[in-house]
Short mmCIF file of C-alpha atoms and ligand atoms in Angstrom, two decimals:
data_model
loop_
_atom_site.label_atom_id
_atom_site.label_comp_id
_atom_site.label_asym_id
_atom_site.label_seq_id
_atom_site.Cartn_x
_atom_site.Cartn_y
_atom_site.Cartn_z
CA MET G 3 -44.25 -36.04 -16.75
CA ASN G 4 -41.86 -33.32 -17.75
CA VAL G 5 -42.71 -31.03 -14.91
CA PRO G 6 -40.59 -32.73 -12.22
CA VAL G 7 -37.69 -32.92 -14.68
CA PHE G 8 -37.86 -29.20 -15.42
CA ALA G 9 -38.34 -28.44 -11.76
CA GLY G 10 -35.25 -30.49 -11.00
CA VAL G 11 -33.21 -28.69 -13.66
CA GLY G 12 -34.41 -25.33 -12.36
CA LEU G 13 -33.48 -26.26 -8.83
CA ALA G 14 -30.03 -27.46 -9.88
CA ALA G 15 -29.42 -24.29 -11.90
CA GLY G 16 -30.62 -22.21 -8.96
CA ALA G 17 -28.31 -24.03 -6.57
CA GLY G 18 -25.41 -23.51 -8.99
CA LEU G 19 -26.13 -19.80 -9.24
CA LEU G 20 -26.33 -19.49 -5.46
CA ALA G 21 -23.03 -21.35 -5.01
CA TRP G 22 -21.40 -18.97 -7.49
CA ALA G 23 -22.98 -15.93 -5.83
CA VAL G 24 -21.61 -17.06 -2.44
CA ARG G 25 -18.11 -18.14 -3.46
CA GLY G 26 -17.41 -17.02 -7.06
CA ARG G 27 -14.51 -14.59 -7.02
CA SER G 28 -16.12 -12.39 -9.70
CA SER G 29 -19.64 -12.59 -8.24
CA GLN G 30 -21.03 -9.18 -7.28
CA LEU G 31 -24.47 -10.44 -6.26
CA LEU G 32 -24.21 -10.63 -2.47
CA ALA G 33 -21.34 -8.27 -1.62
CA PRO G 34 -19.32 -6.37 -4.25
CA SER G 35 -15.69 -7.52 -4.29
CA ILE G 36 -12.74 -6.78 -6.53
CA TRP G 37 -10.43 -9.67 -7.44
CA LYS G 38 -7.85 -8.07 -9.73
CA GLY G 39 -6.31 -4.69 -10.42
CA PRO G 40 -5.39 -2.66 -13.52
CA THR G 41 -3.34 -4.63 -16.06
CA ASP G 42 -1.43 -1.75 -17.65
CA ARG G 43 1.45 -1.74 -15.11
CA LYS G 44 3.83 -4.35 -13.72
CA VAL G 45 2.28 -4.26 -10.27
CA ILE G 46 1.13 -7.08 -7.98
CA ALA G 47 -0.73 -6.75 -4.67
CA LEU G 48 0.40 -9.32 -2.10
CA THR G 49 -2.16 -10.01 0.63
CA PHE G 50 -1.91 -12.07 3.84
CA ASP G 51 -4.96 -13.36 5.72
CA ASP G 52 -5.73 -14.57 9.26
CA GLY G 53 -3.07 -12.64 11.16
CA PRO G 54 -1.69 -11.03 13.08
CA SER G 55 0.30 -14.01 14.33
CA GLU G 56 3.57 -14.52 16.16
CA SER G 57 5.18 -15.18 12.76
CA THR G 58 3.93 -12.03 11.00
CA PRO G 59 7.16 -10.10 11.81
CA ARG G 60 9.18 -12.63 9.76
CA ILE G 61 6.97 -11.85 6.75
CA LEU G 62 7.53 -8.13 7.37
CA GLU G 63 11.31 -8.67 7.38
CA LEU G 64 11.16 -10.47 4.04
CA LEU G 65 8.95 -7.77 2.53
CA ALA G 66 11.40 -5.07 3.70
CA GLN G 67 14.35 -7.02 2.28
CA TYR G 68 12.76 -6.91 -1.20
CA GLU G 69 11.26 -3.41 -0.93
CA ALA G 70 7.75 -4.84 -1.01
CA LYS G 71 4.56 -3.65 0.68
CA ALA G 72 1.49 -5.80 1.30
CA THR G 73 -2.04 -5.76 2.69
CA PHE G 74 -2.77 -7.84 5.81
CA PHE G 75 -6.38 -8.96 6.32
CA GLN G 76 -6.49 -9.36 10.06
CA VAL G 77 -8.94 -11.21 12.29
CA GLY G 78 -10.29 -9.06 15.14
CA LYS G 79 -9.70 -11.72 17.81
CA ASN G 80 -6.07 -12.05 16.73
CA VAL G 81 -5.66 -8.27 16.81
CA GLU G 82 -6.90 -8.24 20.40
CA ARG G 83 -4.39 -11.01 21.24
CA LEU G 84 -1.43 -9.36 19.43
CA PRO G 85 -2.09 -5.61 19.08
CA GLY G 86 1.65 -4.86 18.97
CA ILE G 87 2.05 -6.92 15.80
CA CYS G 88 -0.88 -5.09 14.23
CA ARG G 89 1.07 -1.87 14.95
CA GLN G 90 4.25 -3.36 13.45
CA VAL G 91 2.42 -4.01 10.16
CA ILE G 92 1.40 -0.35 9.94
CA ALA G 93 4.88 0.82 11.02
CA ALA G 94 6.35 -1.22 8.16
CA GLY G 95 4.32 0.83 5.65
CA CYS G 96 1.92 -2.02 4.97
CA GLU G 97 -1.86 -1.86 5.01
CA VAL G 98 -4.33 -3.57 7.39
CA GLY G 99 -7.70 -4.85 6.17
CA ASN G 100 -10.69 -6.39 7.96
CA HIS G 101 -11.09 -10.21 7.84
CA SER G 102 -13.96 -10.48 10.41
CA PHE G 103 -13.75 -10.90 14.17
CA THR G 104 -13.99 -14.70 14.64
CA HIS G 105 -13.36 -15.95 11.07
CA PRO G 106 -16.85 -17.47 10.52
CA ARG G 107 -18.44 -18.66 7.30
CA PHE G 108 -21.04 -15.98 6.58
CA ASP G 109 -23.53 -18.17 4.70
CA PHE G 110 -26.86 -18.56 6.55
CA THR G 111 -25.90 -15.84 9.05
CA SER G 112 -28.05 -12.85 10.06
CA SER G 113 -27.41 -9.24 9.09
CA GLN G 114 -26.86 -8.39 12.74
CA PHE G 115 -24.21 -11.09 13.10
CA GLN G 116 -22.44 -9.84 9.98
CA MET G 117 -22.58 -6.25 11.16
CA ASP G 118 -21.17 -7.21 14.58
CA GLU G 119 -18.31 -9.22 13.02
CA LEU G 120 -17.26 -6.36 10.77
CA SER G 121 -17.74 -3.47 13.19
CA GLN G 122 -16.01 -5.22 16.13
CA THR G 123 -12.99 -5.83 13.90
CA GLN G 124 -12.92 -2.20 12.76
CA ALA G 125 -12.93 -1.17 16.42
CA ALA G 126 -10.21 -3.67 17.42
CA ILE G 127 -7.89 -2.52 14.62
CA GLU G 128 -8.53 1.17 15.31
CA LYS G 129 -7.75 0.59 18.99
CA ALA G 130 -4.56 -1.38 18.23
CA CYS G 131 -2.99 0.83 15.58
CA GLY G 132 -5.13 3.94 15.12
CA VAL G 133 -5.96 3.14 11.51
CA THR G 134 -9.44 2.43 10.13
CA PRO G 135 -9.42 -0.37 7.52
CA ARG G 136 -10.88 0.35 4.08
CA TRP G 137 -10.80 -3.19 2.67
CA PHE G 138 -12.72 -6.30 3.73
CA ARG G 139 -12.08 -9.90 2.74
CA ALA G 140 -14.75 -12.46 3.64
CA PRO G 141 -13.37 -15.59 5.37
CA TYR G 142 -13.28 -18.52 2.90
CA GLY G 143 -14.43 -16.04 0.26
CA VAL G 144 -18.01 -16.79 1.41
CA ARG G 145 -20.52 -13.94 1.10
CA TRP G 146 -24.19 -13.91 2.03
CA PHE G 147 -27.34 -11.81 1.89
CA GLY G 148 -26.79 -8.63 3.88
CA LEU G 149 -22.99 -8.70 3.78
CA GLY G 150 -22.85 -6.00 1.11
CA GLU G 151 -24.85 -3.67 3.37
CA ALA G 152 -22.58 -4.45 6.34
CA GLN G 153 -19.52 -3.65 4.21
CA ARG G 154 -21.01 -0.32 3.15
CA ALA G 155 -22.12 0.58 6.67
CA CYS G 156 -18.55 0.05 7.91
CA GLY G 157 -17.02 2.00 5.00
CA LEU G 158 -15.40 -1.15 3.62
CA GLU G 159 -14.77 -2.28 0.08
CA GLY G 160 -14.78 -6.02 -0.64
CA VAL G 161 -11.78 -7.82 -2.10
CA LEU G 162 -11.11 -11.45 -2.93
CA TRP G 163 -8.08 -12.62 -4.94
CA THR G 164 -6.77 -13.44 -8.39
CA VAL G 165 -4.84 -16.47 -7.09
CA ILE G 166 -4.96 -18.11 -3.65
CA ALA G 167 -1.81 -19.89 -2.46
CA LEU G 168 -3.48 -22.83 -0.62
CA ASP G 169 -0.57 -22.29 1.73
CA TRP G 170 -2.41 -23.81 4.70
CA LYS G 171 -1.98 -27.23 3.08
CA LEU G 172 0.74 -27.07 0.39
CA GLY G 173 4.49 -27.27 0.94
CA ALA G 174 6.80 -24.38 0.07
CA THR G 175 7.80 -25.67 -3.38
CA ALA G 176 4.20 -26.31 -4.42
CA ILE G 177 3.22 -22.81 -3.22
CA GLN G 178 6.05 -21.22 -5.21
CA ASP G 179 5.21 -23.18 -8.38
CA ARG G 180 1.50 -22.42 -8.11
CA MET G 181 1.95 -18.67 -7.63
CA LEU G 182 4.83 -18.08 -10.04
CA GLN G 183 2.79 -19.69 -12.83
CA ARG G 184 0.10 -17.06 -12.32
CA VAL G 185 2.19 -13.90 -12.36
CA GLU G 186 0.41 -11.18 -14.32
CA ASN G 187 -0.08 -7.44 -14.18
CA GLY G 188 -2.66 -6.41 -11.60
CA ALA G 189 -2.80 -9.80 -9.85
CA ILE G 190 -3.96 -9.98 -6.23
CA PHE G 191 -2.09 -12.84 -4.53
CA CYS G 192 -3.57 -14.34 -1.33
CA PHE G 193 -1.31 -15.95 1.30
CA HIS G 194 -1.78 -16.61 5.03
CA ASP G 195 0.25 -15.31 7.98
CA GLY G 196 -2.16 -16.97 10.44
CA ARG G 197 -4.66 -19.80 10.73
CA ARG G 198 -8.17 -18.55 11.59
CA THR G 199 -8.04 -17.63 15.31
CA ASN G 200 -5.30 -20.11 16.28
CA ALA G 201 -2.45 -18.91 18.48
CA ALA G 202 1.11 -19.54 17.26
CA PRO G 203 0.13 -21.03 13.87
CA ASP G 204 2.72 -22.91 11.83
CA ILE G 205 3.29 -20.79 8.69
CA ARG G 206 6.78 -22.07 7.85
CA ALA G 207 5.73 -23.16 4.35
CA THR G 208 4.45 -19.66 3.57
CA ILE G 209 7.64 -18.04 4.87
CA ALA G 210 9.87 -20.41 2.90
CA ALA G 211 7.83 -19.80 -0.26
CA MET G 212 7.96 -16.01 0.19
CA ALA G 213 11.76 -16.16 0.42
CA VAL G 214 11.72 -17.46 -3.19
CA ILE G 215 8.65 -15.67 -4.60
CA LEU G 216 9.68 -12.16 -3.51
CA PRO G 217 13.11 -12.05 -5.22
CA GLU G 218 11.65 -13.78 -8.30
CA LEU G 219 8.86 -11.20 -8.69
CA ARG G 220 11.36 -8.37 -8.20
CA SER G 221 13.74 -9.85 -10.77
CA ARG G 222 10.83 -10.01 -13.24
CA GLY G 223 10.38 -6.26 -12.72
CA TYR G 224 7.22 -6.28 -10.61
CA GLU G 225 6.46 -3.59 -8.06
CA LEU G 226 4.82 -5.14 -4.96
CA VAL G 227 2.32 -2.76 -3.42
CA THR G 228 -0.66 -2.43 -1.08
CA LEU G 229 -4.17 -2.77 -2.46
CA SER G 230 -4.85 0.94 -1.97
CA ARG G 231 -1.74 1.78 -3.98
CA MET G 232 -2.58 -0.66 -6.76
CA MET G 233 -6.21 0.46 -7.01
CA ASN G 234 -5.22 4.11 -6.50
CA ARG G 235 -7.69 4.42 -3.62
CA PHE G 236 -7.63 6.20 -0.30
CA PRO G 237 -4.32 8.06 -0.80
CA SER G 238 -3.07 9.36 2.52
ZN1 LIG X 12 -9.11 -16.36 6.41
#
């Protein structure tokens, strides 16, 4: 009589482990990913996903105003639509990372599909701005069997986040409160300057929140840097 019970428990535990392996920010099982940096310095890495978008230049202006650099995880399709904005990000001294070509969920996808998504994005970014990305962030933070190999084959290192802003659904004040409560050395903050592959996304809440978060972080003495700078990788 106990067998089905144990089998059920085993199945539930297995499902829990798989869910964590796929989406857990500290999970290294399916594709290695960092989610925080060194804690011995007052440094934070700001990251922006799903661009480039028509509104990305406004984020670049705010970053410049507060002497901040950031890493932009761009979607290949958006890069093909707005290559000039991809170039503007690089010209501003910021870093461009790979966020897939069509912004899919990678669970239950084939190795070939994963490889195509990552390599097409590398090619689109190289063509747009002449720089080869070194960092990859999986859309929705979802990783799957084979994704680690695709990352390695493309020369990419995985990165998730310490705190995600939920800025696709929260208002500016809620975004500010959420992020400023989680300020700590070595944090990787995740915002959005786009919305998947949508053209002309509405990112006004993110922009309004950044106008408050950036001066506040600077006044608290934080240096705002790219991921490569924070992790001391890939110095150019
Ligand atoms: Zn995304």
